[in-house]
Amino acid sequence: MVLEKLGSSLRNAVSKIMGKSVIDEAAINEFVREVQRSLIEADVDVKLVLEISR
């Protein structure tokens, strides 16, 4: 169940960024925040999430 939700959240984040006509810094920052949120909701350690998203 957790992996299913994580996969869905990550697919959603990728779909959003792929749907943009221009991928600028703001779009990338939004994408990174969505991935971070997805990982944290999947109980990945917050320190690890922050470290891999630097």
Coordinates of C-alpha atoms in Angstrom, one line a residue:
M1 CA 0.0 0.0 0.0
V2 CA 2.8 2.5 0.9
L3 CA 4.7 1.6 -2.2
E4 CA 1.6 2.0 -4.3
K5 CA 1.0 5.4 -3.0
L6 CA 4.6 6.4 -3.4
G7 CA 4.6 5.2 -7.0
S8 CA 1.4 7.2 -7.7
S9 CA 2.8 10.3 -6.1
L10 CA 6.0 10.1 -8.0
R11 CA 4.2 9.5 -11.3
N12 CA 2.0 12.5 -10.6
A13 CA 5.1 14.7 -10.0
V14 CA 6.7 13.5 -13.2
S15 CA 3.5 14.1 -15.2
K16 CA 3.3 17.6 -13.9
I17 CA 6.8 18.6 -14.9
M18 CA 6.5 16.8 -18.2
G19 CA 3.3 18.8 -19.0
K20 CA 5.0 22.1 -18.6
S21 CA 5.9 24.0 -21.8
V22 CA 9.0 25.5 -20.1
I23 CA 10.9 23.8 -17.3
D24 CA 12.5 26.6 -15.4
E25 CA 14.0 26.8 -11.9
A26 CA 10.6 27.3 -10.3
A27 CA 9.3 24.2 -12.0
I28 CA 12.3 22.2 -10.9
N29 CA 11.9 23.4 -7.3
E30 CA 8.3 22.5 -7.3
F31 CA 9.1 19.0 -8.6
V32 CA 11.8 18.5 -6.0
R33 CA 9.4 19.6 -3.2
E34 CA 6.7 17.1 -4.5
V35 CA 9.3 14.3 -4.6
Q36 CA 10.4 15.2 -1.1
R37 CA 6.8 15.2 0.2
S38 CA 6.1 11.8 -1.5
L39 CA 9.2 10.3 0.1
I40 CA 8.4 11.7 3.5
E41 CA 4.8 10.4 3.3
A42 CA 6.3 7.0 2.5
D43 CA 8.2 7.1 5.8
V44 CA 11.6 7.7 4.3
D45 CA 13.9 9.4 6.8
V46 CA 13.7 13.2 6.6
K47 CA 17.5 13.6 6.8
L48 CA 17.9 11.1 3.9
V49 CA 15.3 12.9 1.8
L50 CA 17.0 16.3 2.4
E51 CA 20.4 14.8 1.6
I52 CA 19.4 13.2 -1.7
S53 CA 17.6 16.3 -2.8
R54 CA 20.4 18.8 -2.4

